[in-house]
PDB file of C-alpha atoms and ligand atoms in Angstrom:
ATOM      1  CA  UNK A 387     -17.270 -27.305 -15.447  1.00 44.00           C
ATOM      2  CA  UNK A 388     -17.969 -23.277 -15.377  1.00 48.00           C
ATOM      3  CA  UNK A 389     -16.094 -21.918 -17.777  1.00 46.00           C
ATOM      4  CA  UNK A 390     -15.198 -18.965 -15.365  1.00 54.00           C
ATOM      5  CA  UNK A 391     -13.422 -20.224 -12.067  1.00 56.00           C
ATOM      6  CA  UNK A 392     -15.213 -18.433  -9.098  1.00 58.00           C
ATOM      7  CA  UNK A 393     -13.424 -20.187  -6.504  1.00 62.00           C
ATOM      8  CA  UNK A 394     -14.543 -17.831  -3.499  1.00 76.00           C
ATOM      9  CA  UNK A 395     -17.282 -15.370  -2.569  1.00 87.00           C
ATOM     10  CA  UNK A 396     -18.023 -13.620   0.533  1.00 93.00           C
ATOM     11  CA  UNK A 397     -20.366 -11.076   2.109  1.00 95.00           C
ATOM     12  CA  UNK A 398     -18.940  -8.232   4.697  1.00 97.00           C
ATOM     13  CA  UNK A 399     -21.359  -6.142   6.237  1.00 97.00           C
ATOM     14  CA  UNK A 400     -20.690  -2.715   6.623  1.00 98.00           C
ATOM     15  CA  UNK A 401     -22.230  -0.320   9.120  1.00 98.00           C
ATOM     16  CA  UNK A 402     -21.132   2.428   8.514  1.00 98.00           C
ATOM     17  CA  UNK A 403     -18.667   4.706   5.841  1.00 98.00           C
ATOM     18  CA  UNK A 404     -15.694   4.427   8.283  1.00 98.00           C
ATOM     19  CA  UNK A 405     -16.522   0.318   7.622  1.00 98.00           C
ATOM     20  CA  UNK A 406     -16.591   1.162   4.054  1.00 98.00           C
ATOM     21  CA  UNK A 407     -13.191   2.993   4.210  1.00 98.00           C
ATOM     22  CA  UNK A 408     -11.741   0.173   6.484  1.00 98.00           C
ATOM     23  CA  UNK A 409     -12.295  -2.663   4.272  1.00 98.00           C
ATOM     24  CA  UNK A 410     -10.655  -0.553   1.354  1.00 98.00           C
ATOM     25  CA  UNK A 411      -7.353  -0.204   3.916  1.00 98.00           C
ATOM     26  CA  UNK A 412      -7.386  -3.748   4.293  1.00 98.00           C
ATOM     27  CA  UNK A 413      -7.725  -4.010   0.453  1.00 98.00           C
ATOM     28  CA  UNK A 414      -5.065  -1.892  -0.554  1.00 98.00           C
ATOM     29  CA  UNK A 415      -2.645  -2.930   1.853  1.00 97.00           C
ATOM     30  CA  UNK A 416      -2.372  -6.173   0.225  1.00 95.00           C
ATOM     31  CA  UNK A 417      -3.040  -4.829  -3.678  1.00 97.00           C
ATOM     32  CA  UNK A 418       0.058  -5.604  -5.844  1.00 97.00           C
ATOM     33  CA  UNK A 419       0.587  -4.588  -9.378  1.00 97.00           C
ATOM     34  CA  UNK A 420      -0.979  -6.616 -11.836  1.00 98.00           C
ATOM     35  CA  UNK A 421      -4.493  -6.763  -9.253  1.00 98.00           C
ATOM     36  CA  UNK A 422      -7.508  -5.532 -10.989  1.00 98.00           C
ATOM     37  CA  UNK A 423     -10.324  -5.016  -8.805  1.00 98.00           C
ATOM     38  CA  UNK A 424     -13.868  -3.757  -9.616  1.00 98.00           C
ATOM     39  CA  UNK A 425     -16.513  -2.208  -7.637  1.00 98.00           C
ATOM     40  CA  UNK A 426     -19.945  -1.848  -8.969  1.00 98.00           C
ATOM     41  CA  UNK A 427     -22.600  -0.700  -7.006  1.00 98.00           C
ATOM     42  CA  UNK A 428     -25.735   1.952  -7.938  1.00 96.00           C
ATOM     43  CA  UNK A 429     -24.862   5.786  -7.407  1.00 96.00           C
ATOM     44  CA  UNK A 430     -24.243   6.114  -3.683  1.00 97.00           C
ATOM     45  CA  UNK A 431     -23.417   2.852  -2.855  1.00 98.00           C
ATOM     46  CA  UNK A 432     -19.434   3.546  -1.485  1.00 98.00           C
ATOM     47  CA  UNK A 433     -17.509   2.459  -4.193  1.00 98.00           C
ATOM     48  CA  UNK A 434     -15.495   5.903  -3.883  1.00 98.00           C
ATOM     49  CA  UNK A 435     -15.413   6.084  -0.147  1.00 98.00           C
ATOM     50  CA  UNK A 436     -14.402   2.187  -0.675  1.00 98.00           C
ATOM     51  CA  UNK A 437     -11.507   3.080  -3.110  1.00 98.00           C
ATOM     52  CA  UNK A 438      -9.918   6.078  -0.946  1.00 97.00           C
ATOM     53  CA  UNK A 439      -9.451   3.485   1.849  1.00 98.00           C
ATOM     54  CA  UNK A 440      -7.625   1.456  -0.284  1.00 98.00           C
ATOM     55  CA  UNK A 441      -5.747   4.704  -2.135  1.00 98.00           C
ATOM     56  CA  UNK A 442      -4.702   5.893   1.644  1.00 98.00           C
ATOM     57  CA  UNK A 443      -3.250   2.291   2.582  1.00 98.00           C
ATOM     58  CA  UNK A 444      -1.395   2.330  -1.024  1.00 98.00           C
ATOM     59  CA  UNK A 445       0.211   5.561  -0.535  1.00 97.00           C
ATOM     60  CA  UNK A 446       0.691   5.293   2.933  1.00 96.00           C
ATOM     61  CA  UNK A 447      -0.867   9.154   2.921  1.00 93.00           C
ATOM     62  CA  UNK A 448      -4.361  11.044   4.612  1.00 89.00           C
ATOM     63  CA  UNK A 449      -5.642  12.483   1.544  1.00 80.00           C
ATOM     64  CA  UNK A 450      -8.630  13.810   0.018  1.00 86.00           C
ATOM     65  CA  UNK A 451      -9.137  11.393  -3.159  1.00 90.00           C
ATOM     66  CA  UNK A 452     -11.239  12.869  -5.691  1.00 91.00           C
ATOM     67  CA  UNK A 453     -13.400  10.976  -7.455  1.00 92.00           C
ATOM     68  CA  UNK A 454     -12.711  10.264 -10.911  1.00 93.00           C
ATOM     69  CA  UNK A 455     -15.934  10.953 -12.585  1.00 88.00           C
ATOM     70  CA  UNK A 456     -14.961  13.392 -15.083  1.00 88.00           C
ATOM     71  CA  UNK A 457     -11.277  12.927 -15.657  1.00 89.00           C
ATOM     72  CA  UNK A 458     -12.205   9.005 -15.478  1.00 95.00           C
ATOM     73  CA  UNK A 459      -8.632   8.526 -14.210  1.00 96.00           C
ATOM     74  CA  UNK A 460      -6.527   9.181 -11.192  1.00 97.00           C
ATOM     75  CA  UNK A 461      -3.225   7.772 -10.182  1.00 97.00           C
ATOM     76  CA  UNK A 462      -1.378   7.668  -7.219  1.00 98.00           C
ATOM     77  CA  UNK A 463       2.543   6.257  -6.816  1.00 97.00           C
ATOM     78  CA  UNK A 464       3.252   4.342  -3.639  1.00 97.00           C
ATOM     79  CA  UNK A 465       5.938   2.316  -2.800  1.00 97.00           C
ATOM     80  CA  UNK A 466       4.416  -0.697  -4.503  1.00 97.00           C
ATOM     81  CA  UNK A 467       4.298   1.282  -7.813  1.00 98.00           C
ATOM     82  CA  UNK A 468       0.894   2.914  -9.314  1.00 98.00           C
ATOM     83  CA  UNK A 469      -2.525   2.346  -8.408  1.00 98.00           C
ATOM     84  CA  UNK A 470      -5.285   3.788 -11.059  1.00 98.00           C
ATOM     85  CA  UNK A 471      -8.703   4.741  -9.744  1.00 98.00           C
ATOM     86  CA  UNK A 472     -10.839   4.813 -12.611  1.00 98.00           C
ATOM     87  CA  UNK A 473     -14.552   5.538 -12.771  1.00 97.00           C
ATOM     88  CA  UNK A 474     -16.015   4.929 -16.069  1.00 96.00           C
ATOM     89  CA  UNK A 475     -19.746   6.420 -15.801  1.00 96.00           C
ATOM     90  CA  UNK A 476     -19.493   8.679 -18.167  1.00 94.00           C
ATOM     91  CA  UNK A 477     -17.208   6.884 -20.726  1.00 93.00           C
ATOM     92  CA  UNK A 478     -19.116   6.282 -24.457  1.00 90.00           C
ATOM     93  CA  UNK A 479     -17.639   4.036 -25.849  1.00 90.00           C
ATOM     94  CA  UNK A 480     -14.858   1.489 -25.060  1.00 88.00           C
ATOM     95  CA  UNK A 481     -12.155   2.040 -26.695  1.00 91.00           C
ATOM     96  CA  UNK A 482     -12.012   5.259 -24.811  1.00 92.00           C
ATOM     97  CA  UNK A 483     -10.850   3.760 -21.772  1.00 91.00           C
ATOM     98  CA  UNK A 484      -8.327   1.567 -23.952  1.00 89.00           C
ATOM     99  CA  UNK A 485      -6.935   5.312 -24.929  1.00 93.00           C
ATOM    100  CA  UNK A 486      -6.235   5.818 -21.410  1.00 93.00           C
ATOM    101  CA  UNK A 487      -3.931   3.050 -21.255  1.00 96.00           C
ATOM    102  CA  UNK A 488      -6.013   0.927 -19.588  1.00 96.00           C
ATOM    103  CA  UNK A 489      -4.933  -2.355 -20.879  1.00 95.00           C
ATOM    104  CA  UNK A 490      -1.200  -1.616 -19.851  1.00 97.00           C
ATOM    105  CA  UNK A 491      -2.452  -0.245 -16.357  1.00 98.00           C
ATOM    106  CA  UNK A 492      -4.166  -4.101 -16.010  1.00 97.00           C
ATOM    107  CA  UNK A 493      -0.545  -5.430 -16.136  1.00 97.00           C
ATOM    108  CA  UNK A 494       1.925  -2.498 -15.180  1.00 98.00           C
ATOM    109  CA  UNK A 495      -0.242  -0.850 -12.231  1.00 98.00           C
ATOM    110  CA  UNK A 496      -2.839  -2.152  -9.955  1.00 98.00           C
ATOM    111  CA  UNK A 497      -6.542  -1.051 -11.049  1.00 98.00           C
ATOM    112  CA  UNK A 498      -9.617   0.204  -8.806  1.00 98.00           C
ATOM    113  CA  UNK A 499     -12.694   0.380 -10.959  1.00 98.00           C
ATOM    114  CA  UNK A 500     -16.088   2.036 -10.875  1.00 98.00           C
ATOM    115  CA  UNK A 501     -18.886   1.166 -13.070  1.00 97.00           C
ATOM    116  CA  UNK A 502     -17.134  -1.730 -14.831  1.00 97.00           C
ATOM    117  CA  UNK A 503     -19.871  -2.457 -16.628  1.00 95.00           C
ATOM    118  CA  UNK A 504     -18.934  -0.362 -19.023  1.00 94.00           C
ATOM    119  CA  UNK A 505     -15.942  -2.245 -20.141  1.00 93.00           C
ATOM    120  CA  UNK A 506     -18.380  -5.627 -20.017  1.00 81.00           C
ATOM    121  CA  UNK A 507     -15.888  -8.203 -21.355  1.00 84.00           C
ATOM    122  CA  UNK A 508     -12.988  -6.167 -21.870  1.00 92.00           C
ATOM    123  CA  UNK A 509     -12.311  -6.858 -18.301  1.00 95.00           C
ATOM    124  CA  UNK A 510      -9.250  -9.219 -16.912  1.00 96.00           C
ATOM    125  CA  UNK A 511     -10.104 -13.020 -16.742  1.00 94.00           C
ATOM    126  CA  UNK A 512      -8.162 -12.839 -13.065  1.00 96.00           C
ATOM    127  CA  UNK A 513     -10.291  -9.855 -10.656  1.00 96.00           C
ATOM    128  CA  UNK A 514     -12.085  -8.976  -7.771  1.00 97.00           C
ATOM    129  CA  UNK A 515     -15.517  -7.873  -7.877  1.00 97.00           C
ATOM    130  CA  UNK A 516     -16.520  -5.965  -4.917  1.00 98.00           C
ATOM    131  CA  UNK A 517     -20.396  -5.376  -5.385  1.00 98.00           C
ATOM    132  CA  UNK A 518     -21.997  -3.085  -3.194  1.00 98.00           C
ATOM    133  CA  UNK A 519     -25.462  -2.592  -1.910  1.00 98.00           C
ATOM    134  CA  UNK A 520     -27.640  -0.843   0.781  1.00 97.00           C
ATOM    135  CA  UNK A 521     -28.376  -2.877   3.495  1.00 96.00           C
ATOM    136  CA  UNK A 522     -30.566  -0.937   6.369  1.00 94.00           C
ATOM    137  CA  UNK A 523     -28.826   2.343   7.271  1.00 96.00           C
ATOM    138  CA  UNK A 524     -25.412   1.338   6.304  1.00 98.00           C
ATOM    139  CA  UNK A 525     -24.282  -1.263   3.687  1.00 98.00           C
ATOM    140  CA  UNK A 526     -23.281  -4.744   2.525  1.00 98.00           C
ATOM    141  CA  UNK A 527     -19.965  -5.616   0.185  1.00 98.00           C
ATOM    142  CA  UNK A 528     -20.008  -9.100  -1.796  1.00 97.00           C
ATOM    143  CA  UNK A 529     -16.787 -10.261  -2.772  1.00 97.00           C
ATOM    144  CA  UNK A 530     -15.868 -12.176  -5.305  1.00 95.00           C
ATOM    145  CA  UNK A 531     -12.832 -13.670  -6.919  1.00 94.00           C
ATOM    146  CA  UNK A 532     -12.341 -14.571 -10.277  1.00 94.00           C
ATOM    147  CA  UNK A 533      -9.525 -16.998 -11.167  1.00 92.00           C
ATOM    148  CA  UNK A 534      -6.561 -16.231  -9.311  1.00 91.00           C
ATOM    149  CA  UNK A 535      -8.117 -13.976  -7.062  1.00 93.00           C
ATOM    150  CA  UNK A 536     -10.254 -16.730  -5.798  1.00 88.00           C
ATOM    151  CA  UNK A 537      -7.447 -17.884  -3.268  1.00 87.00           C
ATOM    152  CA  UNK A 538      -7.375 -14.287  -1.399  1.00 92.00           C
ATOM    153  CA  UNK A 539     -10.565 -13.016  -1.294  1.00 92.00           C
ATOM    154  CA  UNK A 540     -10.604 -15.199   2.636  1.00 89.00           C
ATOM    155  CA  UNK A 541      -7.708 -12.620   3.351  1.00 91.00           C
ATOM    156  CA  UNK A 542      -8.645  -9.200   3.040  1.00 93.00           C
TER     157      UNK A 542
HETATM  158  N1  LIG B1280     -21.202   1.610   4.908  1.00 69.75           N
HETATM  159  C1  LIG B1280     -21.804   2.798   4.718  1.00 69.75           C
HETATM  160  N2  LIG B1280     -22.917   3.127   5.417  1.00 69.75           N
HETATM  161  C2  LIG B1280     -23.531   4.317   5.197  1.00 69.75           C
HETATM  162  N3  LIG B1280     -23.109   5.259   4.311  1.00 69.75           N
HETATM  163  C3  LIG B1280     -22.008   4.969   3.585  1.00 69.75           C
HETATM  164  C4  LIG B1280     -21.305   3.747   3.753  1.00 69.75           C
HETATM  165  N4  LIG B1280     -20.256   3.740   2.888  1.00 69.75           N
HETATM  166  C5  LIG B1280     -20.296   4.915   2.234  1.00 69.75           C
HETATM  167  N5  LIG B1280     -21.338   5.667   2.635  1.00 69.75           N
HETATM  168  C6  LIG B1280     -21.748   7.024   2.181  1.00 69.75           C
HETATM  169  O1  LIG B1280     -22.422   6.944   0.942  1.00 69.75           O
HETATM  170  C7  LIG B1280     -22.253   8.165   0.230  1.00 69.75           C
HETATM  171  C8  LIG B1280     -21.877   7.885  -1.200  1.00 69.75           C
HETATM  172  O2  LIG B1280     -20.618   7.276  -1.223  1.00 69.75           O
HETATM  173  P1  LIG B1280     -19.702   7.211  -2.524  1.00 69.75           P
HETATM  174  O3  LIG B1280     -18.508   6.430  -2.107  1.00 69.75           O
HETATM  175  O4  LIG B1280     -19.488   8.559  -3.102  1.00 69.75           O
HETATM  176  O5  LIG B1280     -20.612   6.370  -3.533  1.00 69.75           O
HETATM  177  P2  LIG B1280     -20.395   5.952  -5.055  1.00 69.75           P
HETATM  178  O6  LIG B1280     -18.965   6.238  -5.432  1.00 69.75           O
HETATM  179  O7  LIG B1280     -20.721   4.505  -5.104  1.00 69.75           O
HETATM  180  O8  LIG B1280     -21.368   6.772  -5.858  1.00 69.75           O
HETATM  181  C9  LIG B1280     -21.198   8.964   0.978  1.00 69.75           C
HETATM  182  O9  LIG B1280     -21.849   9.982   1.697  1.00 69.75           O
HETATM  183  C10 LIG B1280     -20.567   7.938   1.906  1.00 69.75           C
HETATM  184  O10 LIG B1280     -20.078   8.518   3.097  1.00 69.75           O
HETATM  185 MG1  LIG B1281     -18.109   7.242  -7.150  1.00 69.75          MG
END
């Protein structure tokens, strides 16, 4: 047996950013506190266009997200509670990101994340990794769910 349960992956192609934005709707409508989800991907490759989908479908709002990159943190309250959209490129070292709050946000608030790699194994057992890549003019989204998340990456 794996000693990390990756019960389901899947591949979504997307054309286009309004694709991009549309599977991060579909994400966030169904996000819950607790839901850690990260999204790794080169520069360029929609991981911000991905998470203001999914910030607009939380908040039930239009709104211009900006991106994260030097504040590393953004929240926004919806009626499900807070959702964090963190982008850790620049961060140094980890514990920074712990000094954020980050470990409470994994439990208290549900959790969009850029350039996990950062964090490497500080990350939640129980996520979704969304990994992006260019494919032709547009783009291609793997999914996959660790652990609990492996029973609803076939819904989103
Ligand atoms: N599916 C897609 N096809 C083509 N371009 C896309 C797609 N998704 C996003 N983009 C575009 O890619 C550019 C970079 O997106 P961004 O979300 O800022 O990337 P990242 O946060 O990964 O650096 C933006 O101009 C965005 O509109
Ligand atoms: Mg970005």
């Amino acid at each position: 047996m794996a000693a990390e349960t990756l019960l389901d992956s899947r591949e979504i192609p997307l054309a286009d950013p309004a694709a991009t934005i549309a599977l991060g709707a579909r994400l966030g409508a169904q996000l819950r506190r607790g839901d850690v989800v990260c999204l790794s991907g080169g520069l360029g490759a929609g991981k911000t266009t991905l998470a203001r989908g999914a910030i607009e479908a939380w908040t039930g709002e239009t709104q211009e997200a900006p991106s994260p990159t030097y504040t590393l943190v953004q929240t926004y309250d919806g009626p499900r509670g807070q959702l964090w959209h963190v982008d850790l490129y620049r961060l140094k070292r980890a514990e920074e990101a712990f000094e954020l709050g980050l470990e409470d946000a994994f439990v208290e608030a549900a959790c969009l994340i850029e350039w996990p790699e950062r964090l490497e194994g500080a990350l939640p057992r129980d996520r979704l990794d969304i990994a992006l890549a260019m494919q032709e003019e547009g783009r291609r989204a793997t999914l996959s769910g660790r652990g609990k998340w492996g029973a609803r990456v076939g819904s989103i």
